[in-house]
XYZ file of C-alpha atoms in Angstrom:
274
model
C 3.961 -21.147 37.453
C 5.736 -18.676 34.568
C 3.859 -18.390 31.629
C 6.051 -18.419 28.027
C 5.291 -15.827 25.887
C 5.121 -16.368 22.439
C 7.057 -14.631 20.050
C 5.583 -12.636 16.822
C 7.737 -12.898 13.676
C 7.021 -10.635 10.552
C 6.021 -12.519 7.490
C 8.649 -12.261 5.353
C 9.999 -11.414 1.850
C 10.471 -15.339 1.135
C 6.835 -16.490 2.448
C 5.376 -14.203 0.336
C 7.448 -15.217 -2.880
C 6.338 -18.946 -1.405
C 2.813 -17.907 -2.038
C 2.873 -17.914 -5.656
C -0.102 -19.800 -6.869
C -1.543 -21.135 -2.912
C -3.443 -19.315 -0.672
C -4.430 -15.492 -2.132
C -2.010 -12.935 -0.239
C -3.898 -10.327 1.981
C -3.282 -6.333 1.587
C -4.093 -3.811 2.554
C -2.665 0.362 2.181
C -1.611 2.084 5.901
C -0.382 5.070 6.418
C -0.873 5.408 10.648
C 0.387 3.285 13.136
C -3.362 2.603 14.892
C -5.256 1.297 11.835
C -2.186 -0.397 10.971
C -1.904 -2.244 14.140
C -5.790 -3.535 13.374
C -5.286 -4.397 9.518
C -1.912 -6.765 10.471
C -4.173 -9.462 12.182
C -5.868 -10.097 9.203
C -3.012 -8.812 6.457
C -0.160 -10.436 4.899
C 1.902 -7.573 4.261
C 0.325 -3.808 4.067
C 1.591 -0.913 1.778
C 2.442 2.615 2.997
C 1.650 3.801 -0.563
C 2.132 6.713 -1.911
C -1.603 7.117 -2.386
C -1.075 8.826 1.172
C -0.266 12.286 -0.960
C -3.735 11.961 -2.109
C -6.083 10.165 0.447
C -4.063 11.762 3.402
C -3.247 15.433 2.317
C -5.619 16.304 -0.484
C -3.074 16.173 -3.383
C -4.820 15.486 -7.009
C -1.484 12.740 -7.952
C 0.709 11.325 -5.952
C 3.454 12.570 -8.086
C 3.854 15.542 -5.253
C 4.980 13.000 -2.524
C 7.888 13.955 -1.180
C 10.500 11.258 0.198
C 10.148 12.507 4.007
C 6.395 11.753 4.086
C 6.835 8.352 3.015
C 9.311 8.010 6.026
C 7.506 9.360 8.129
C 4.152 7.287 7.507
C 6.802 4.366 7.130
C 7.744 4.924 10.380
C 4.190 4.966 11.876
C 3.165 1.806 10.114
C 6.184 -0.098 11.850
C 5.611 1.133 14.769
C 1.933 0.263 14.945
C 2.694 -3.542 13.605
C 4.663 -6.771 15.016
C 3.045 -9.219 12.139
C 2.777 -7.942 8.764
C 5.347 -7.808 5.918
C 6.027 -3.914 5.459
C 6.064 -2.093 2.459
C 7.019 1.182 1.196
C 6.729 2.943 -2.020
C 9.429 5.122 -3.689
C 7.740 8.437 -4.445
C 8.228 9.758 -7.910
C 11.544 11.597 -9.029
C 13.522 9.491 -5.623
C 14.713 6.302 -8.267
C 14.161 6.968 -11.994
C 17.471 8.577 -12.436
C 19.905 5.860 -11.677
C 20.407 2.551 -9.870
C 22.725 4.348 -8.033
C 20.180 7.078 -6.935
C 17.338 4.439 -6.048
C 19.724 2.150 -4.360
C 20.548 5.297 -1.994
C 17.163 6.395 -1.048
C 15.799 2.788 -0.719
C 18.434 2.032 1.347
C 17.409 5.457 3.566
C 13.764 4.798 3.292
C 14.616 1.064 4.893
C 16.986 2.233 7.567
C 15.105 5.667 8.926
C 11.645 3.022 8.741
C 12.854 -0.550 9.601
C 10.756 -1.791 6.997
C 11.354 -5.333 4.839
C 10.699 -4.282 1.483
C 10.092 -1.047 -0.875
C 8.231 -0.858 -4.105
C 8.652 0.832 -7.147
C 7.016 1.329 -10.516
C 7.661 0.516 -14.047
C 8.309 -2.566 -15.717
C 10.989 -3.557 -18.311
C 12.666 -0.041 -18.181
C 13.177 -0.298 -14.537
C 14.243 -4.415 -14.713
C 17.980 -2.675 -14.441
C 17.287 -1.003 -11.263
C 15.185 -4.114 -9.965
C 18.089 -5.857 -9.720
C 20.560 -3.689 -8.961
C 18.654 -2.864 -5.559
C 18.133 -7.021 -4.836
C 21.531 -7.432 -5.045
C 22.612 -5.243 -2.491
C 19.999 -6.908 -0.203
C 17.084 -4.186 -0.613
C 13.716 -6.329 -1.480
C 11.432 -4.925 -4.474
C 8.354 -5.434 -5.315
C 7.732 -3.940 -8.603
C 4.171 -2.392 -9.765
C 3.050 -2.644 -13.318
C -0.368 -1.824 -15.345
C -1.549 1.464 -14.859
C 1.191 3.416 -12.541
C 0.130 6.082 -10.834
C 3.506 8.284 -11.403
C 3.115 8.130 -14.831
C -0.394 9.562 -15.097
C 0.948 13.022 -16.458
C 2.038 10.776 -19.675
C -0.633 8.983 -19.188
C -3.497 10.970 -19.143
C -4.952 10.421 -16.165
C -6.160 7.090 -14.380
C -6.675 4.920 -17.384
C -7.395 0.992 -17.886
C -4.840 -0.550 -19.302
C -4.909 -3.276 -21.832
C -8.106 -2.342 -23.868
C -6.955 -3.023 -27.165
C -5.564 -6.889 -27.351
C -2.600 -6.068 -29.154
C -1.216 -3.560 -25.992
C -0.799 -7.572 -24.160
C 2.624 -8.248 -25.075
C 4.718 -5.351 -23.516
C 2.327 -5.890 -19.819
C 3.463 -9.197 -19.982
C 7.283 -8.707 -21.089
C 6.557 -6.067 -18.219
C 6.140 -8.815 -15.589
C 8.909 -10.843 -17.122
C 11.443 -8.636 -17.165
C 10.731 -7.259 -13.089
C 9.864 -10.825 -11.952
C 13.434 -11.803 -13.721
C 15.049 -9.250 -12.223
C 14.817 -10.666 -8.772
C 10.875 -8.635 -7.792
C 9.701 -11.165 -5.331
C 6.129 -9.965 -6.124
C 4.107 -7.913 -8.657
C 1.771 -5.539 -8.459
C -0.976 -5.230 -11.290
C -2.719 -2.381 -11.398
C -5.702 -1.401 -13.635
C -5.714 -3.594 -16.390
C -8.451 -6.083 -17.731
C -9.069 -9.131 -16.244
C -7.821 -11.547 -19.322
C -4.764 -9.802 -19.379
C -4.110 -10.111 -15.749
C -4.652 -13.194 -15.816
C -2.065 -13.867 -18.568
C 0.234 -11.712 -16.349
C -0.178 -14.324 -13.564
C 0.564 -17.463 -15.280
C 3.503 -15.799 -17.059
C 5.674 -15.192 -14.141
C 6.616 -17.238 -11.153
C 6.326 -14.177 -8.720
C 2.948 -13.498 -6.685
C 0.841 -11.303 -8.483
C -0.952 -8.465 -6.220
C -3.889 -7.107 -8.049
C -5.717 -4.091 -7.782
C -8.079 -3.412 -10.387
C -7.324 -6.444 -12.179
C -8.394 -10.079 -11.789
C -9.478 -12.417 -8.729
C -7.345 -15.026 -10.435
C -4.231 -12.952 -9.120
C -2.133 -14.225 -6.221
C -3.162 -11.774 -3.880
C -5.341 -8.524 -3.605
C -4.436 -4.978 -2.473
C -6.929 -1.617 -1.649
C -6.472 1.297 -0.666
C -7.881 1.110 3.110
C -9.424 3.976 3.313
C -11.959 3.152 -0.279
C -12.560 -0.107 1.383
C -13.362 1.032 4.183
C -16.071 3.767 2.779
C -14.483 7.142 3.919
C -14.692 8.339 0.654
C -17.937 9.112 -1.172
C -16.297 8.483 -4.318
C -14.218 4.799 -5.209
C -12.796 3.675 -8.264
C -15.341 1.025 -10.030
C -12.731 -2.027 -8.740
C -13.682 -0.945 -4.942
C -15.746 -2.680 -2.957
C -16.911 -0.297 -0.260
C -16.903 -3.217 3.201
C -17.572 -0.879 5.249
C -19.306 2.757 5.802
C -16.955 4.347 7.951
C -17.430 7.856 6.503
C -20.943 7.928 6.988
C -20.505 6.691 10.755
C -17.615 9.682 11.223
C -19.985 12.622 10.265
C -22.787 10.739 12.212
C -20.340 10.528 15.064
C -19.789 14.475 14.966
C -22.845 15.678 13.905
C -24.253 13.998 17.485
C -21.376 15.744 19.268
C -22.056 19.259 17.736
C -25.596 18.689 18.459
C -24.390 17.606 22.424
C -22.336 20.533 22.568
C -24.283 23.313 21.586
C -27.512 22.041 23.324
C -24.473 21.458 26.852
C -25.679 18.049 27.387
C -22.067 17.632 27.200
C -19.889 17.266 28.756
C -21.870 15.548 31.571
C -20.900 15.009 35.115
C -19.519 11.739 34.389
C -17.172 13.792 31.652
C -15.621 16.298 34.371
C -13.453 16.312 37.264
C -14.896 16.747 41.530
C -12.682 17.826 43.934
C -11.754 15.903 46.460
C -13.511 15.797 49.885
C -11.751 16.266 52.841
């Protein structure tokens, strides 16, 4: 008797916008086609941030990203994944010029990695650009709060929305990506009232890192959650302690090796008897 195999659709850009205000929206950061391949059964949609420049190849910002890399892990992520939504972020300098000039490389950055959405940062002075890219059929979710691309103006990797009176432009933030056709938010960094003000002001799915439980959905960076690194920012919560288990993992094979209790027979090749 044949067996019917069942089909796997990808989430999509539309059941994710659905999920405004119902059940929180898994996600996770990938960059590699294996862990991606685990995070997607238990994901909504996973980011190939451009946190890669730093948690991947020892850059101090992500402002160094190039547009290639973010293909290229782009295309690893897809690859790996049949489930999850699939997201990739613009690196810095590839869409703050123009509509025109973000419209071109999100449209490369969606062909060269088959994925369903990219995302961008900046609020009401990107809104323009927003929509300019949803109307010519390229998804965006936009990424407010403390932006990562910015941190040169910035200062460095600072909480936003300290002082009360800051509030307003987050918020007219939100409005004016969520307007501009986003179909989800990202809110980075920020304190917790004020996220949650950013929520309930928009009718977009808020993805919060950094900011408030009350948001839509959550997003890490994998590799914090996961415990690779020693250090985390303070809104990580380390689920695992994989970093610990790696150096365990080689420290036992150095050992193995230099003692040659490996490799053992069972580790080798025989030759054949005649």
């Amino acid at each position: 008797m044949s067996t019917q195999t069942e089909t796997i659709r990808r989430v999509t850009v539309p059941q994710i916008r659905a999920r405004k205000g119902g059940e929180p929206i898994v996600s996770l950061t990938a960059y590699h086609a294996h862990t991606a391949a685990i995070a997607e059964k238990y994901c909504d949609f996973l980011l190939v941030g451009d946190s890669l420049g730093m948690v991947m190849h020892g850059m101090e910002s992500t402002v160094g990203v190039p547009l290639e890399l973010m293909i290229m892990h782009g295309k690893a992520v897809v690859r790996g994944t049949k489930r999850a939504l699939v997201v990739v972020d613009m690196p810095f300098g590839s869409y703050e010029e123009s509509p025109s000039q973000a419209f071109r490389n999100a449209a490369l950055i969606m062909k060269e990695t088959q994925c369903q959405a990219v995302k961008l940062e900046g609020g009401a002075r990107m809104a323009e650009t927003v929509r300019f890219l949803t109307e010519r059929g390229i998804p965006v979710m936009a990424h407010i709060g403390l932006t990562p691309q910015s941190t040169n103006i910035m200062g460095g990797f600072k909480t936003q929305g300290r002082e009360e009176d800051s509030w307003y432009f987050h918020i007219e933030d939100a409005k004016a990506v969520a307007e501009a056709g986003a179909f989800a938010v990202v809110v980075e960094g920020v304190v917790e009232p004020l996220a949650d003000k950013i929520t309930q002001a928009i009718d977009v799915p808020t993805i919060g890192i950094g900011a408030s439980k009350s948001c839509d959905g959550q997003i890490l960076v994998m590799e914090d959650m996961l415990g690779l690194n020693d250090w985390v920012p303070k809104f990580v919560k380390k689920f695992g302690a994989v970093g610990a288990a790696i150096e365990e993992a080689i420290a036992e094979y150095a050992e193995d090796v230099r003692s040659r209790a490996f490799p053992t027979p069972e580790n080798v090749y025989s030759v054949n008897k005649k």
